[in-house]
Coordinates of C-alpha atoms in Angstrom, one line a residue:
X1443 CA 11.4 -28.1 -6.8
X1444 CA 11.7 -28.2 -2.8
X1445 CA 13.2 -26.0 -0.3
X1446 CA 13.9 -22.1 -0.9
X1447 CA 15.0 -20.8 -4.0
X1448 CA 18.8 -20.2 -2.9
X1449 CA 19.3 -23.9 -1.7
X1450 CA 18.0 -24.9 -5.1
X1451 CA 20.4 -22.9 -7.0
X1452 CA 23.4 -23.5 -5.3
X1453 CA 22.3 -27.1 -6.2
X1454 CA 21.7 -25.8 -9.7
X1455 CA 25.2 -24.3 -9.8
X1456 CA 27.0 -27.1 -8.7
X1457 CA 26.4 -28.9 -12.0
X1458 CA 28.5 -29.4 -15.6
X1459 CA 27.2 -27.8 -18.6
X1460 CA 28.7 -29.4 -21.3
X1461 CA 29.8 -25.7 -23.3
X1462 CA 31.6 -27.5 -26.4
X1463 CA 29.0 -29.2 -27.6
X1464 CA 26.6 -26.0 -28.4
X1465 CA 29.9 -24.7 -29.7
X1466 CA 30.1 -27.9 -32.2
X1467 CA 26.3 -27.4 -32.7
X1468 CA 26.8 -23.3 -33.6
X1469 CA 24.4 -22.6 -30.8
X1470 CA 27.1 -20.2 -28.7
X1471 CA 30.3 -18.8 -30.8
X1472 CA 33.9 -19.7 -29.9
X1473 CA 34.0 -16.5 -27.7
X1474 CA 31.2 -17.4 -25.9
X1475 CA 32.6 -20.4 -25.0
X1476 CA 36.1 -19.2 -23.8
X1477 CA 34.1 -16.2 -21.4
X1478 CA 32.0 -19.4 -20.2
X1479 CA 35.0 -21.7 -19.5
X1480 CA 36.9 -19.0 -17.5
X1481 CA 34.0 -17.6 -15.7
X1482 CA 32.2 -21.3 -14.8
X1483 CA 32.7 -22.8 -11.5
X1484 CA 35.1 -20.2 -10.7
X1485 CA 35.2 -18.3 -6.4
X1486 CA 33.2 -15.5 -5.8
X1487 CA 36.3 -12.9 -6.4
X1488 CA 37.6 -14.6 -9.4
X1489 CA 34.4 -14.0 -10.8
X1490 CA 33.3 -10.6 -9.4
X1491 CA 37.4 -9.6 -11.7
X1492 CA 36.1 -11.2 -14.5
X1493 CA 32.7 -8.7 -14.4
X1494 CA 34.6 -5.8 -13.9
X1495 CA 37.1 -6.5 -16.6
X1496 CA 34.4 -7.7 -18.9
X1497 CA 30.8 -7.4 -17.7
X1498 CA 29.1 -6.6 -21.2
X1499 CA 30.8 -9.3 -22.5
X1500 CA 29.4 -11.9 -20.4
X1501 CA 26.2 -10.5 -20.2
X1502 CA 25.9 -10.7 -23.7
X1503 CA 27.3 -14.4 -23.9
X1504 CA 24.7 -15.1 -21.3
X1505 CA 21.7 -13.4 -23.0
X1506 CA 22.8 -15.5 -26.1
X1507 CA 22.8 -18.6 -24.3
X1508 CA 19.1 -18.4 -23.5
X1509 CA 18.3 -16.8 -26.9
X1510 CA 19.5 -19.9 -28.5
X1511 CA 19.4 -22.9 -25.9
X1512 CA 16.1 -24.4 -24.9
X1513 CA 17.6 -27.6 -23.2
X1514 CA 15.9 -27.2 -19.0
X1515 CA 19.0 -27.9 -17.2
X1516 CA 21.4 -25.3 -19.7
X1517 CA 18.6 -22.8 -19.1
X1518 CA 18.6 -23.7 -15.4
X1519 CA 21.9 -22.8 -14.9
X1520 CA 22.3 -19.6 -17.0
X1521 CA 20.0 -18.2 -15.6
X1522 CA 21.7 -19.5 -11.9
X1523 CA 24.2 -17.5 -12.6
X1524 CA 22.6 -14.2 -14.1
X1525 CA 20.9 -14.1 -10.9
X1526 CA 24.0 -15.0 -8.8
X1527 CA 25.5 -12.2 -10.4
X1528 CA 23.4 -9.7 -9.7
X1529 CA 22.2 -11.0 -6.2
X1530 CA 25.7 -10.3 -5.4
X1531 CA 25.6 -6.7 -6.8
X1532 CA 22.1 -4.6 -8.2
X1533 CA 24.3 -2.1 -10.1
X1534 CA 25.5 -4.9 -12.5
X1535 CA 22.2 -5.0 -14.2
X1536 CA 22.9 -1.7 -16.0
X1537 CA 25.4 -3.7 -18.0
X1538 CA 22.3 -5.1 -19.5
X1539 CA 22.1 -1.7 -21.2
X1540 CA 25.2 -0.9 -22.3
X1541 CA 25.2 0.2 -26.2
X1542 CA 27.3 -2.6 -27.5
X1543 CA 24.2 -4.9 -26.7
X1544 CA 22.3 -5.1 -29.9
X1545 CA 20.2 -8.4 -28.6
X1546 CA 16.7 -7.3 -27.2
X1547 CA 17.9 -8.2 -23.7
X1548 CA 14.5 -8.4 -22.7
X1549 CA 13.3 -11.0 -25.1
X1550 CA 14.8 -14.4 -23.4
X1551 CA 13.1 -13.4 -20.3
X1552 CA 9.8 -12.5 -21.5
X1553 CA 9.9 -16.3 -23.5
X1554 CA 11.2 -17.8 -20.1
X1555 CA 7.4 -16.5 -18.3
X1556 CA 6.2 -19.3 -20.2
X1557 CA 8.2 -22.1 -19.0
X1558 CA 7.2 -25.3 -16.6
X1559 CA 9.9 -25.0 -14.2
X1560 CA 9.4 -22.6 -11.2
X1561 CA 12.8 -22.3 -10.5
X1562 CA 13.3 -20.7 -14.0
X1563 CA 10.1 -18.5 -13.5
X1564 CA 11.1 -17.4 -10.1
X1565 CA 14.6 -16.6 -10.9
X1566 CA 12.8 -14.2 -13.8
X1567 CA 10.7 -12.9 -11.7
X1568 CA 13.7 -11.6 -10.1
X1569 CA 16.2 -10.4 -12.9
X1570 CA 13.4 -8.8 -14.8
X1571 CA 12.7 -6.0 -12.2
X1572 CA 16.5 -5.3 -11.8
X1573 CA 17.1 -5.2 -15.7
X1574 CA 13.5 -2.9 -15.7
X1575 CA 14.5 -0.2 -12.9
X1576 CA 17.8 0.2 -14.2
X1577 CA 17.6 1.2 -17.7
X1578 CA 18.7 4.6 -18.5
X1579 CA 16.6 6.8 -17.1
X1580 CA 16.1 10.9 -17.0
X1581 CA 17.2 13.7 -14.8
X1582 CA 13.9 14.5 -13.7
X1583 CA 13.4 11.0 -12.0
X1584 CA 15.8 11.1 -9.0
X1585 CA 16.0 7.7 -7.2
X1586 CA 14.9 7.6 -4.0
X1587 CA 13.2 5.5 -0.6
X1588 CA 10.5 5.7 2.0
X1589 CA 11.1 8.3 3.9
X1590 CA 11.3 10.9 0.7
X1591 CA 9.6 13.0 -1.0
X1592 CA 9.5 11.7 -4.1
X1593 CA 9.6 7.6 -5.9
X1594 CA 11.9 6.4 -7.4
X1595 CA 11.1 6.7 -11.3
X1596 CA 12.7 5.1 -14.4
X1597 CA 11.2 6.8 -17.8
X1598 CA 13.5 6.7 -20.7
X1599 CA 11.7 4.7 -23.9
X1600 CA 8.7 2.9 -24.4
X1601 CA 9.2 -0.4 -22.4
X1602 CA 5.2 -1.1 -22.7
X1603 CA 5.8 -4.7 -24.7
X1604 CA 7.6 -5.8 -21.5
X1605 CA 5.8 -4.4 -19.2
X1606 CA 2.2 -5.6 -20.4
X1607 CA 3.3 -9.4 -20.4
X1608 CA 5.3 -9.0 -17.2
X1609 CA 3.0 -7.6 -15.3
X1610 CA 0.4 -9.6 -16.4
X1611 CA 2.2 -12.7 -15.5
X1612 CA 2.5 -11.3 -11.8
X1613 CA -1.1 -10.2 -11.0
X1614 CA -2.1 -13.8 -12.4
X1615 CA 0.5 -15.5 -9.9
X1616 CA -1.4 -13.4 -7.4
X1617 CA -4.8 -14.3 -8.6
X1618 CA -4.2 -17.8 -9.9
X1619 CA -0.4 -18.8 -8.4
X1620 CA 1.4 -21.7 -9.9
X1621 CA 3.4 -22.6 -7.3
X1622 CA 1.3 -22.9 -4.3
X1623 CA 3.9 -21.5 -1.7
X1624 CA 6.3 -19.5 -3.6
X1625 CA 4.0 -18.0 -6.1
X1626 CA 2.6 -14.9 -4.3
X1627 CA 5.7 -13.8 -2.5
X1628 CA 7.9 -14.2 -5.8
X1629 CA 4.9 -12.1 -7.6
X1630 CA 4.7 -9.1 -4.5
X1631 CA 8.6 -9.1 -4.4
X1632 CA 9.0 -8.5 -8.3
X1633 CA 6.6 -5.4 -8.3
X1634 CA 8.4 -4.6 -5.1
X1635 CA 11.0 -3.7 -7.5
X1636 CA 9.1 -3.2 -10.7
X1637 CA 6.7 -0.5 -9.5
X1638 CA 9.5 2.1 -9.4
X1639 CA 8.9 2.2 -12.9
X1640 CA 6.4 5.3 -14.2
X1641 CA 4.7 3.3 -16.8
X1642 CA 4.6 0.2 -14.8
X1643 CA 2.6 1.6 -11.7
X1644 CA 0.4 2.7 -14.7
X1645 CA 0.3 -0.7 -16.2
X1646 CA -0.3 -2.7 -13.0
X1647 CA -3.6 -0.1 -12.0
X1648 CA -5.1 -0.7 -15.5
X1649 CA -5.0 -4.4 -14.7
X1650 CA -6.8 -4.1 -11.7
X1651 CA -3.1 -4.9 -9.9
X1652 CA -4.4 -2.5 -6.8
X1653 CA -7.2 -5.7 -5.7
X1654 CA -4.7 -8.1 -6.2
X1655 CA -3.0 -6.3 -3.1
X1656 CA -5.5 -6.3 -0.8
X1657 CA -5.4 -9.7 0.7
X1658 CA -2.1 -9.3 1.5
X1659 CA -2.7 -5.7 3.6
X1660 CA -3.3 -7.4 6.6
X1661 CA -1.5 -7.7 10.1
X1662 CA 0.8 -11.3 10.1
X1663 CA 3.6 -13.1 12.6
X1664 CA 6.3 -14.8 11.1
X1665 CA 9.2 -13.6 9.5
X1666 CA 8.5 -14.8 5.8
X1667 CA 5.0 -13.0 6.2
X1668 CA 6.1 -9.6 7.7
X1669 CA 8.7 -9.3 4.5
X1670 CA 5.6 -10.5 2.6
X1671 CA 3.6 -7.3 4.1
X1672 CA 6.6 -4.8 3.9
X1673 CA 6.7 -5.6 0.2
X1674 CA 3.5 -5.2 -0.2
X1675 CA 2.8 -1.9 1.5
X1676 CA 5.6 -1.3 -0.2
X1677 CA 3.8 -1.8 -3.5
X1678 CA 1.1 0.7 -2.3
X1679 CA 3.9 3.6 -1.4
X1680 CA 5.2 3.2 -4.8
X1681 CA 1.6 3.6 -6.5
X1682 CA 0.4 6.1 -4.0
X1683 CA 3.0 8.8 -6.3
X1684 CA 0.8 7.9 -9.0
X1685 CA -2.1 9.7 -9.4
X1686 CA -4.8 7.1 -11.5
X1687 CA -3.6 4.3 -8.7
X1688 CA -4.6 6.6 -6.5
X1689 CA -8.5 6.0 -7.7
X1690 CA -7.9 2.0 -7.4
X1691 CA -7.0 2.2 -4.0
X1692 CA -10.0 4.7 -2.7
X1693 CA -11.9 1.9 -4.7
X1694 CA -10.9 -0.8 -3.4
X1695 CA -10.9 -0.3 0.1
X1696 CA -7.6 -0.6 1.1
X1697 CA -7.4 2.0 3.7
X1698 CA -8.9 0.2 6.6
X1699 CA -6.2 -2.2 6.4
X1700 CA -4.2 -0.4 6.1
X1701 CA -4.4 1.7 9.4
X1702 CA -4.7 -1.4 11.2
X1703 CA -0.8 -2.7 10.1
X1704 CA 0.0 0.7 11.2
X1705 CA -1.7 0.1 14.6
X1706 CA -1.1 -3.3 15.1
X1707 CA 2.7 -4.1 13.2
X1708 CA 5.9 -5.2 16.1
X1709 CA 8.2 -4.5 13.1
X1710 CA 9.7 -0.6 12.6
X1711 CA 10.2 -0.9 9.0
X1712 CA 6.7 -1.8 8.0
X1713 CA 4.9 0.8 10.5
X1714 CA 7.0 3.5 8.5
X1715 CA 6.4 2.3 4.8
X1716 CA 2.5 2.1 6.2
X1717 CA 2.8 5.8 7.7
X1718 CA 4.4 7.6 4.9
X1719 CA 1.7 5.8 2.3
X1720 CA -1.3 7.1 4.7
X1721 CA 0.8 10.1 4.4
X1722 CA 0.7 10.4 0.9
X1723 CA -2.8 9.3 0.5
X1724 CA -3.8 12.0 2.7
X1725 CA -2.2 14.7 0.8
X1726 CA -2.2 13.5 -2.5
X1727 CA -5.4 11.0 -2.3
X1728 CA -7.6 13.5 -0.4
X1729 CA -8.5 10.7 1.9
X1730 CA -8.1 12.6 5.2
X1731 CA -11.5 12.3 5.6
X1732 CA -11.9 9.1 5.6
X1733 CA -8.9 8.8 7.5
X1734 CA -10.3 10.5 10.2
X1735 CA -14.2 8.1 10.5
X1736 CA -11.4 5.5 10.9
X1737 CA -10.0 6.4 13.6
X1738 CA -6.4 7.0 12.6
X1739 CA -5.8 10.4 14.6
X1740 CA -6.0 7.5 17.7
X1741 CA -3.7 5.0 16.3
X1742 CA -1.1 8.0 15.4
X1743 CA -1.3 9.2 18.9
X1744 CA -0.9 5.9 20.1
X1745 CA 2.0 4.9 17.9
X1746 CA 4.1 8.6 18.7
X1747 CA 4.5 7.0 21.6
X1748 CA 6.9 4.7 20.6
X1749 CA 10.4 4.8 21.1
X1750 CA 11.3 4.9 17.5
X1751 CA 14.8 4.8 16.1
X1752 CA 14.3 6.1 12.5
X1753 CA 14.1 9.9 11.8
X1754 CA 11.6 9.5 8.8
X1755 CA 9.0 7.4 10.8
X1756 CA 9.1 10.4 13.2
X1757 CA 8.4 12.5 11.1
X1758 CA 6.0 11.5 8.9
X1759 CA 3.5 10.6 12.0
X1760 CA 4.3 14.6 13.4
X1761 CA 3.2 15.5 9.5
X1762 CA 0.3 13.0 9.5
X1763 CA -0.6 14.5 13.1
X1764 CA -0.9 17.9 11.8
X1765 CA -2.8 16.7 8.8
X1766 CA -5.0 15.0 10.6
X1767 CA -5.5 17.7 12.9
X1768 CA -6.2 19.9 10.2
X1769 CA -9.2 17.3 8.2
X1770 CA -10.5 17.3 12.0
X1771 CA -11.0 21.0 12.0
X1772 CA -12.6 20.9 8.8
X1773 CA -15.1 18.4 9.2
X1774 CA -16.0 19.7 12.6
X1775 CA -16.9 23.4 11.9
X1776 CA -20.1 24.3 12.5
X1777 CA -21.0 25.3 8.6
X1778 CA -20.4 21.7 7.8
X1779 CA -22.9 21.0 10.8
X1780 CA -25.1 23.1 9.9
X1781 CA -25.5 22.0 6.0
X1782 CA -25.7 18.6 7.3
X1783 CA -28.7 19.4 9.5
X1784 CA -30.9 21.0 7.3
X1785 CA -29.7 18.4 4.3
X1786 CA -32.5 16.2 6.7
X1787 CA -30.2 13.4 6.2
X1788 CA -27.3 12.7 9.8
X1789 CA -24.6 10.3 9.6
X1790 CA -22.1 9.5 12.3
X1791 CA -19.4 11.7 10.9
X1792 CA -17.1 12.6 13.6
X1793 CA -18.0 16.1 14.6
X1794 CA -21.1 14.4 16.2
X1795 CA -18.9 12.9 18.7
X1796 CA -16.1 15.0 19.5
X1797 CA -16.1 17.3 22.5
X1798 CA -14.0 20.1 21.1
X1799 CA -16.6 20.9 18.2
X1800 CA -19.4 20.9 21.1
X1801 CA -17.4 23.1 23.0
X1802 CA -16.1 25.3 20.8
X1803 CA -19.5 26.2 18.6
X1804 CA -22.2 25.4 21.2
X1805 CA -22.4 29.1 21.2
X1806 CA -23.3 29.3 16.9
X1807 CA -26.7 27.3 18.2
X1808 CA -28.3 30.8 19.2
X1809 CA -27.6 31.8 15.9
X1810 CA -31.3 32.9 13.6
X1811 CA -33.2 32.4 16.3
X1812 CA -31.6 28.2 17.3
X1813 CA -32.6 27.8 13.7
X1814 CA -30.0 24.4 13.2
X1815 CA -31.4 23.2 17.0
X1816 CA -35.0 23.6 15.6
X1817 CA -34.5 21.7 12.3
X1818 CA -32.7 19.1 14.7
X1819 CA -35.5 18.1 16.5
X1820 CA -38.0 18.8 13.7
X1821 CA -35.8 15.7 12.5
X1822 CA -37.7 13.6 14.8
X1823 CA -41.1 14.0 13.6
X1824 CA -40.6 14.0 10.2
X1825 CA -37.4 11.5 9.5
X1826 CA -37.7 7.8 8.4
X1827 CA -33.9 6.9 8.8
X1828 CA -33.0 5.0 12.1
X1829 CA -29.3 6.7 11.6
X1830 CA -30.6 10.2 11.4
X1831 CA -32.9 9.5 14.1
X1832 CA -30.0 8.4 16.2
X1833 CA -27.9 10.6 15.6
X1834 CA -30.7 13.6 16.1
X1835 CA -31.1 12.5 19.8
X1836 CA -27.4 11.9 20.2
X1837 CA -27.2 15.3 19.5
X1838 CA -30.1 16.6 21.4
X1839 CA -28.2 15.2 24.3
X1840 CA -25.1 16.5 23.3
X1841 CA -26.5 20.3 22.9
X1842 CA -28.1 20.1 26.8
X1843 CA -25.1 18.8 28.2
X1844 CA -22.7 21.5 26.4
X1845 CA -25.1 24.6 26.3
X1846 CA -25.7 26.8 29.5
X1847 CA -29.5 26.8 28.8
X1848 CA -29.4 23.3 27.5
X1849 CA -32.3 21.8 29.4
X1850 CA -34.8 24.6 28.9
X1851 CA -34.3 25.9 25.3
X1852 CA -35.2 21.5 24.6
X1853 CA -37.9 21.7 26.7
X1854 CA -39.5 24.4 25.0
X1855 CA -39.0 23.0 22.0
X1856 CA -41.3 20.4 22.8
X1857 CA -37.4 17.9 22.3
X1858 CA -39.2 16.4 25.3
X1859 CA -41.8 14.8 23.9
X1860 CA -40.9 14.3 20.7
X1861 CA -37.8 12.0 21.8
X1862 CA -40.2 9.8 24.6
X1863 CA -42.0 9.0 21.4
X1864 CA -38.5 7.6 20.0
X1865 CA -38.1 5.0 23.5
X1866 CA -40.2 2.1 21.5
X1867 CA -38.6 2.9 18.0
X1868 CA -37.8 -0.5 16.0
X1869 CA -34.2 0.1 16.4
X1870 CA -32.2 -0.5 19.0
X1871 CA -29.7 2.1 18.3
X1872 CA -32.3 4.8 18.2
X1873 CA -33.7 3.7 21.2
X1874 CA -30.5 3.8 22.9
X1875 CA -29.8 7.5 22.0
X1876 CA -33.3 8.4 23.0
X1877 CA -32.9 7.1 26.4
X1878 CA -29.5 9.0 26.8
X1879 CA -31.8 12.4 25.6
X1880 CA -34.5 11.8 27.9
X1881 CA -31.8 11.0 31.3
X1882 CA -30.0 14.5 30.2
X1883 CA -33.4 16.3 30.0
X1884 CA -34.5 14.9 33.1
X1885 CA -31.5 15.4 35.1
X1886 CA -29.7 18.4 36.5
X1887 CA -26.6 19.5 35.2
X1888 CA -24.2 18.9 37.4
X1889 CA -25.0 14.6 37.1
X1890 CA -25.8 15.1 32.8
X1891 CA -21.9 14.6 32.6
X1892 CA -21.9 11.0 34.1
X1893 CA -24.1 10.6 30.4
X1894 CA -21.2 11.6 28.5

């Protein structure tokens, strides 16, 4: 099969099935084949009449069809025109489920995941996810789009035996494609669609669907690849309402990438779907922390900015902003410093680096007699760690370039010698920082803040 999937079924469409003869063989019924011959090769709005006078009814004549005909090119076009159908209108796929149905509607489709012929395993990969999201579904699972509140949900009946098999067929297309170009964007486009299910999202995590992903949460160029990433980060929104996905993605490391297709997308619609999933990470994910040692509170400044058109975008970055704001405060007050001090163990967690927490709690220092300033430079005498080394002088430095008495109170603390001892250390960060502590303890103040 060459060229995209809508050239190749106009193709499909423009050939004869020969209806009487799977009358003559009992295959179809007599009614089947009078819905077939008015409905076959017929315009767009003869067509569109005949499916509102009689959707069921063809649905059913076409779900028989593939129930009961195995021959390629039959199956080929059938399931053309099922797709036609509902390319032309979504909302037709609820006539999949109307009562008078008694076939398993799902049944043909699930059989068709094991067929050769991509064309037939792509077009599946696309009515599957329609006929899925639209069964009847409960009050309490409103529909709804990025930009609110809540996912769209589907929940009525156990649909497991379809899901399983379906979704299992996708995360191997991602994993192990069979097509070798239209594989991976068929696979991310169906559970585009299919992940507004409940009990799919569910599904999907249990399979380790969240890795699958991650290749594909990356910056591109290229029109096919930016829909390829929308659909994707699409994926993540969708699972981000669900609160065991929400585990798979803190596992699997998804969040670097994806701030940087926040930071670094041209296109509007996939900066938003990316914002309102760090959104709902944050909130529901508790990954504001993290959010924040990556930098995000930058790249959210950066991209308010913008001259953006849609409302929801808007928002969600003010909402992220605040949230942001909020972790920020958190991890900088001087409590948390203080418990990370005397734990004997530093880290580069961002209250190390960030001038408001200096300024605003250089004060707390004086506190017990300097007692978090003298198990700082205790620190380095007695720890083994090049990062808590590091970051003991960084913060030395810090605490005479912020405090009043900054110079002195080290100085008599002996911070002196104790950090020339650090200028030979093995590792080149540490000897960095040192040097930076020894300037600021050597200098005056007013030329300490050409250090900074």
């Amino acid at each position: 099969m060459e060229g995209s999937f809508e050239a190749y079924k106009e193709k499909v469409l423009l050939g004869d099935v020969a209806w009487d003869t799977y009358v003559t063989a009992k295959l179809i019924t007599g009614t089947d084949f009078q819905l077939l011959r008015r409905y076959d090769h017929r315009s767009k709005e003869v067509q569109a009449a005949l499916l509102e006078e009689n959707g069921v009814g063809y649905v059913r004549t076409f779900i028989s069809v593939l129930k009961n005909v195995f021959k390629e090119e039959t199956v080929e076009y059938t399931i053309a025109l099922i797709d036609e159908l509902l390319t032309r209108d979504k909302k037709r796929a609820r006539l999949f489920h109307d009562p008078s149905i008694t076939d398993d509607v799902y049944a043909p489709f699930l059989r068709l995941l094991g067929h050769t012929n991509w064309f037939v395993l792509e077009a599946t990969s696309r009515i599957l996810p329609l006929i899925i999201v639209s069964r009847p579904h409960s009050s309490s699972a409103p529909a709804a789009a990025p930009g609110a509140s809540r996912a769209p949900a589907s929940s009525e009946g156990d649909l497991d035996y379809v899901l399983e098999p379906f979704i299992a067929w996708l995360c191997h297309q991602l994993s192990h494609p069979v097509h070798p170009v239209r594989a991976v964007p068929a696979a991310i486009t169906a559970l585009a669609t299919t992940l507004r299910d409940v009990s799919a999202r569910s599904i999907f995590a249990k399979a380790d669907g969240v890795r699958l992903l991650l290749p594909y949460i990356a910056p591109v160029a290229g029109q096919n690849q930016m829909q390829l990433l929308y659909e994707a980060v699409l994926c993540l929104w969708l699972l981000s309402f669900h609160e065991p996905s929400l585990d798979a993605i803190r596992s699997a490391r998804i969040l670097p990438r994806l701030i940087d297709v926040a930071k670094s997308s041209a296109k509007e619609k996939i900066v938003r779907v990316a914002v309102l999933t760090l959104s709902n990470l944050m909130t529901r994910g508790h990954l504001g922390a993290s959010m924040v040692e990556l930098g995000l509170p930058k790249v959210v400044q950066s991209l308010k900015l913008h001259a953006w058109h849609d409302e929801d975008l808007k928002e969600a970055l003010e909402a992220l902003d605040v949230g942001l704001r909020h972790n920020l405060r958190v991890m900088s007050s001087f409590d948390k410093y203080r418990q990370e001090v005397l734990s004997g163990s530093l880290d580069w967690t961002p209250m190390h680096k960030d001038a408001a927490f200096w300024r605003e709690n250089i004060m707390h220092f004086e506190d017990n007699d300097f007692q978090v300033l003298r198990a700082l430079v205790a620190l380095l005498d007695t720890s083994h760690e090049a990062r808590t080394l590091a970051v003991a002088c960084h913060d030395l430095g810090q605490f005479i370039s912020a405090h009043p008495a900054g110079r002195g109170v080290a100085h008599d603390m002996k911070g002196k010698e104790r950090v020339l001892r650090l200028l030979d250390h093995g590792d080149p960060e540490v000897r960095k920082q040192a040097l930076l502590a020894v300037q600021k303890l050597l200098l005056s103040a007013k030329y300490v803040s050409y250090l900074q």
